[in-house]
């Protein structure tokens, strides 16, 4: 396509240089050569003019190619729907199915409509971004029913389908379409209206598989454009075919009346949309009126009355509202989805001060005592993004750009974010980590999203925020499957996702190894190395000039990782060659004897056994401040905890808070190696019950180390589990035999967290019940009595995350090492 356009541009320039141009077109700068700066004996236009015409021609050509592809796909979808439905047998109103009632007819099976929702969203986006014009789409749909050779074509009755009218109705909710070509047509000769009436299939609405959402599209179009139709009383005389459609118009008025009365009486069954019939009624009303349904849904989600609830404590409060079902959000018109997401984003997610509320007709502002977004509002955001990913892409781009700016601020060092900013970051990272991974899997800019959190992974000091960020980075890297990820690792000039739909073509990328490693976290760097190896196996380097696999692997971690020979055997040859050349060294081992000698030799450790000595505690914190000593501290705490006099947990917490969150996976690996070495010194062939119980205490009761970090430490790939029986048995314990983990897993199954989370209406209640039974702490204060000192950092709202969710991506990594 690019070569074709280059040749076309050259041909157009050559033709223009030999073409006659009137003097009126040549008036311009008036240079010495003649009017317009052209030679008097030549009519060649300027280069800018040729380039401008060429660009317009290219866009027009791209628009037509895109329209051809969309029309071809839509025609196939319509034909498929017709093959699955019975439009020949008339509907027996006395035998309505469970999806229908007296005012709403829905077929027993309507799963095929998901395809129509998808193409409707695409058409809406293309028209909204001026990629395709509404007139072109309208003419193309008419030509699908009535080919250009004749308006009365054999077989046109079979090609008529109300789905075409329904798709055009979605576009009428775009203001520039309704106020532009549609208004001009209705004020003039009404050609478009006449074509809609000709495309209307009156048999579908009275057939066995009638679907009022689709078959009332023509009536809804007339209702929506009622203000623009000239002489409403005479329209039926100008268009006689109106007589076959208008007998069903009273159904729309009944639906509007029912919707308005229930909303007035504060009965929200139609807004909840839990039944198919209720969802379809509200969706049909959304097609009639411009913004009535999305505005009502927002009022239902964020009510005017103040009912304040807590998420996990007094610092995380929200305004309790309703819960909208996914079926309703699936079937409301595309413009309504776009409008509802705009309202939520503008009022709940776009402000640095936090959620905005508008009570008593006043200007939107923050509300004292309400600091977080309601859980059901966050649920609505991800469902709308999945339902209309094209038309709502701009919101996602704005969110990603905000994340990139926050990440850039952290790169400069000393960044201090407000409480509202921290809540916003945590909410967005949870949303992307737990609900939008499907969205990002095939997102056009997915390979470069690591740039949006690169510096945050190093400089974030809020431990609760870091754990969510670490989990999201792990999942995001696991999604990568294309050579674009390798390009992103060596692209230091990345400037974010382009916000405009017609972004200029990027120039040639100069690949270079970054100055600093991508990941300081050992778990993230090892996982990224496995993903790079997978891409190399599946795709290779894609013949990208200047792209070096060695530079990609070298940029992942400050030091090359050591892999066991059994693991290297499954990696591609180029990756094995890299690790053979760099000769990585094994992690330093800490023996129990060395730890005991350290405790006896340094008097600072007395603070771990006797609380209250501020000077000794400060000396202990200073002793473990250097990075090379931090890995020893958990080993010291383990050794002291095994004695009859365990260490003072308040002092342990004070020291651990001084460690960077990004290094905790490395410190946990050092602890696991220390435990294995201790068992080996005692001559034990398998871990003792006391060791297993102490490990459970560290993970679940004291929460000094994270369960997912322990799983990673045992299966990180530095040791061969087939020959290391001790590590294999410890892995079996932490994943299968641990009583604490088994309790959490059983509770997870009993609460029935569904894989199809969008259909799980009670997810928030299940999450609350799980966290109430197994509370999670992020600053090592789990077993402390009284108020911890120093005071814990700001508590952030937890919507989706818990220990089970964070374990899943690590378990995926671990399973690859245990095959």
Coordinates of N, CA, C and O in Angstrom, one line a residue, residues 82 85-93 105 107 155-163 165 196-212 214-219 241 243-248:
X82 N -29.5 -13.7 9.0 CA -30.7 -14.2 8.3 C -30.8 -15.7 8.2 O -31.8 -16.3 8.2
X85 N -32.0 -17.1 11.6 CA -33.3 -16.7 12.1 C -34.4 -17.1 11.1 O -34.2 -17.4 10.0
X86 N -35.6 -17.2 11.7 CA -36.8 -17.6 10.9 C -37.7 -16.3 10.8 O -38.4 -15.9 11.7
X87 N -37.6 -15.7 9.6 CA -38.3 -14.5 9.3 C -39.6 -14.8 8.4 O -40.3 -13.9 8.0
X88 N -39.8 -16.1 8.1 CA -40.9 -16.4 7.3 C -42.2 -16.8 8.1 O -43.3 -16.6 7.7
X89 N -41.9 -17.4 9.3 CA -43.1 -17.8 10.1 C -43.5 -16.6 11.0 O -42.7 -16.0 11.7
X90 N -44.8 -16.4 11.0 CA -45.3 -15.2 11.8 C -45.3 -15.5 13.3 O -45.4 -16.7 13.7
X91 N -45.1 -14.5 14.1 CA -45.0 -14.6 15.5 C -46.4 -14.9 16.1 O -47.4 -14.2 15.8
X92 N -46.5 -15.9 17.0 CA -47.7 -16.2 17.7 C -47.5 -15.5 19.1 O -46.8 -15.9 20.0
X93 N -48.2 -14.4 19.3 CA -48.1 -13.6 20.5 C -48.5 -14.3 21.7 O -48.1 -13.9 22.8
X105 N -40.3 -7.6 22.4 CA -40.1 -8.9 21.7 C -38.6 -9.2 21.5 O -38.0 -8.4 20.9
X107 N -35.9 -12.5 20.6 CA -35.8 -13.9 20.2 C -35.1 -14.7 21.3 O -34.5 -14.2 22.2
X155 N -34.7 -10.0 -6.3 CA -34.1 -10.4 -5.0 C -33.9 -9.3 -4.0 O -33.4 -9.6 -2.9
X156 N -34.4 -8.1 -4.3 CA -34.2 -7.0 -3.3 C -34.9 -7.3 -2.0 O -34.5 -6.9 -0.9
X157 N -36.1 -8.0 -2.1 CA -36.9 -8.3 -0.9 C -36.1 -9.2 0.1 O -36.1 -9.0 1.3
X158 N -35.3 -10.1 -0.5 CA -34.5 -11.0 0.3 C -33.3 -10.2 1.0 O -32.8 -10.6 2.0
X159 N -32.9 -9.2 0.3 CA -31.7 -8.5 0.8 C -32.1 -7.4 1.8 O -31.3 -6.9 2.5
X160 N -33.4 -7.0 1.9 CA -33.8 -6.1 2.9 C -33.6 -6.6 4.3 O -33.9 -7.7 4.6
X161 N -33.1 -5.7 5.1 CA -32.9 -6.1 6.5 C -32.9 -4.9 7.4 O -32.2 -3.9 7.0
X162 N -33.5 -4.9 8.5 CA -33.6 -3.8 9.4 C -32.3 -3.5 10.1 O -32.1 -2.5 10.8
X163 N -31.3 -4.5 10.0 CA -30.0 -4.3 10.6 C -29.3 -3.1 10.0 O -28.6 -2.3 10.7
X165 N -30.7 -0.3 8.9 CA -31.3 0.9 9.4 C -30.8 1.1 10.9 O -30.5 2.2 11.3
X196 N -34.4 4.9 3.4 CA -34.6 4.1 4.6 C -35.9 3.4 4.6 O -36.0 2.2 4.9
X197 N -36.9 4.0 4.1 CA -38.2 3.4 4.0 C -38.2 2.2 3.0 O -38.8 1.2 3.2
X198 N -37.4 2.4 1.9 CA -37.3 1.3 0.9 C -36.5 0.1 1.5 O -36.8 -1.0 1.2
X199 N -35.5 0.4 2.3 CA -34.7 -0.7 2.9 C -35.5 -1.4 4.0 O -35.1 -2.5 4.5
X200 N -36.5 -0.8 4.5 CA -37.3 -1.4 5.7 C -37.9 -2.7 5.3 O -38.6 -2.8 4.3
X201 N -37.7 -3.7 6.2 CA -38.3 -5.1 6.0 C -39.4 -5.2 7.0 O -39.2 -5.4 8.2
X202 N -40.7 -5.1 6.5 CA -41.8 -5.1 7.4 C -42.2 -6.5 7.9 O -42.9 -6.7 8.9
X203 N -41.6 -7.5 7.3 CA -41.9 -8.9 7.7 C -41.1 -9.3 9.0 O -41.6 -10.2 9.7
X204 N -40.0 -8.7 9.2 CA -39.1 -9.1 10.3 C -39.8 -8.8 11.6 O -39.7 -9.7 12.6
X205 N -40.5 -7.7 11.8 CA -41.1 -7.4 13.1 C -42.3 -8.2 13.5 O -42.7 -8.2 14.6
X206 N -42.9 -8.9 12.5 CA -44.0 -9.8 12.8 C -43.6 -11.3 12.7 O -44.5 -12.1 12.7
X207 N -42.3 -11.6 12.6 CA -41.9 -13.0 12.4 C -41.6 -13.6 13.7 O -41.7 -13.0 14.8
X208 N -41.3 -14.9 13.7 CA -41.1 -15.7 14.9 C -39.8 -15.2 15.6 O -39.7 -15.1 16.8
X209 N -38.8 -14.8 14.8 CA -37.5 -14.2 15.4 C -37.5 -12.7 15.3 O -36.4 -12.1 15.1
X210 N -38.6 -12.1 15.6 CA -38.6 -10.6 15.6 C -37.7 -10.1 16.8 O -37.7 -10.8 17.9
X211 N -37.1 -9.0 16.6 CA -36.2 -8.4 17.6 C -36.5 -6.9 17.6 O -36.1 -6.2 16.7
X212 N -37.3 -6.5 18.6 CA -37.7 -5.1 18.6 C -36.5 -4.1 18.6 O -36.7 -3.0 18.1
X214 N -33.9 -4.2 16.9 CA -33.5 -4.0 15.5 C -34.7 -3.5 14.7 O -34.6 -2.6 13.9
X215 N -35.9 -4.1 14.9 CA -37.0 -4.0 14.0 C -37.8 -2.7 14.2 O -38.6 -2.3 13.4
X216 N -37.5 -2.0 15.3 CA -38.1 -0.7 15.6 C -37.1 0.4 15.3 O -37.3 1.6 15.7
X217 N -36.0 0.1 14.5 CA -35.0 1.1 14.2 C -35.6 2.2 13.4 O -35.2 3.4 13.6
X218 N -36.4 1.9 12.4 CA -36.9 3.0 11.5 C -37.9 3.9 12.3 O -37.8 5.1 12.2
X219 N -38.7 3.3 13.1 CA -39.6 4.1 14.0 C -38.8 5.0 15.0 O -39.1 6.1 15.2
X241 N -44.9 4.4 2.0 CA -44.5 3.2 2.7 C -44.4 3.5 4.2 O -44.2 2.5 5.0
X243 N -46.8 3.8 6.0 CA -48.0 3.1 6.5 C -47.6 1.8 7.0 O -48.3 1.3 7.9
X244 N -46.6 1.1 6.5 CA -46.3 -0.3 6.9 C -45.4 -0.2 8.2 O -45.3 -1.3 8.9
X245 N -44.8 0.9 8.6 CA -44.0 1.0 9.7 C -44.6 1.6 10.9 O -44.4 1.2 12.1
X246 N -45.4 2.6 10.7 CA -45.9 3.4 11.8 C -46.9 2.7 12.7 O -47.1 3.1 13.8
X247 N -47.6 1.6 12.3 CA -48.5 0.9 13.3 C -47.7 0.4 14.5 O -48.4 0.2 15.5
X248 N -46.4 0.3 14.4 CA -45.7 -0.2 15.6 C -45.0 1.0 16.4 O -44.4 0.7 17.4

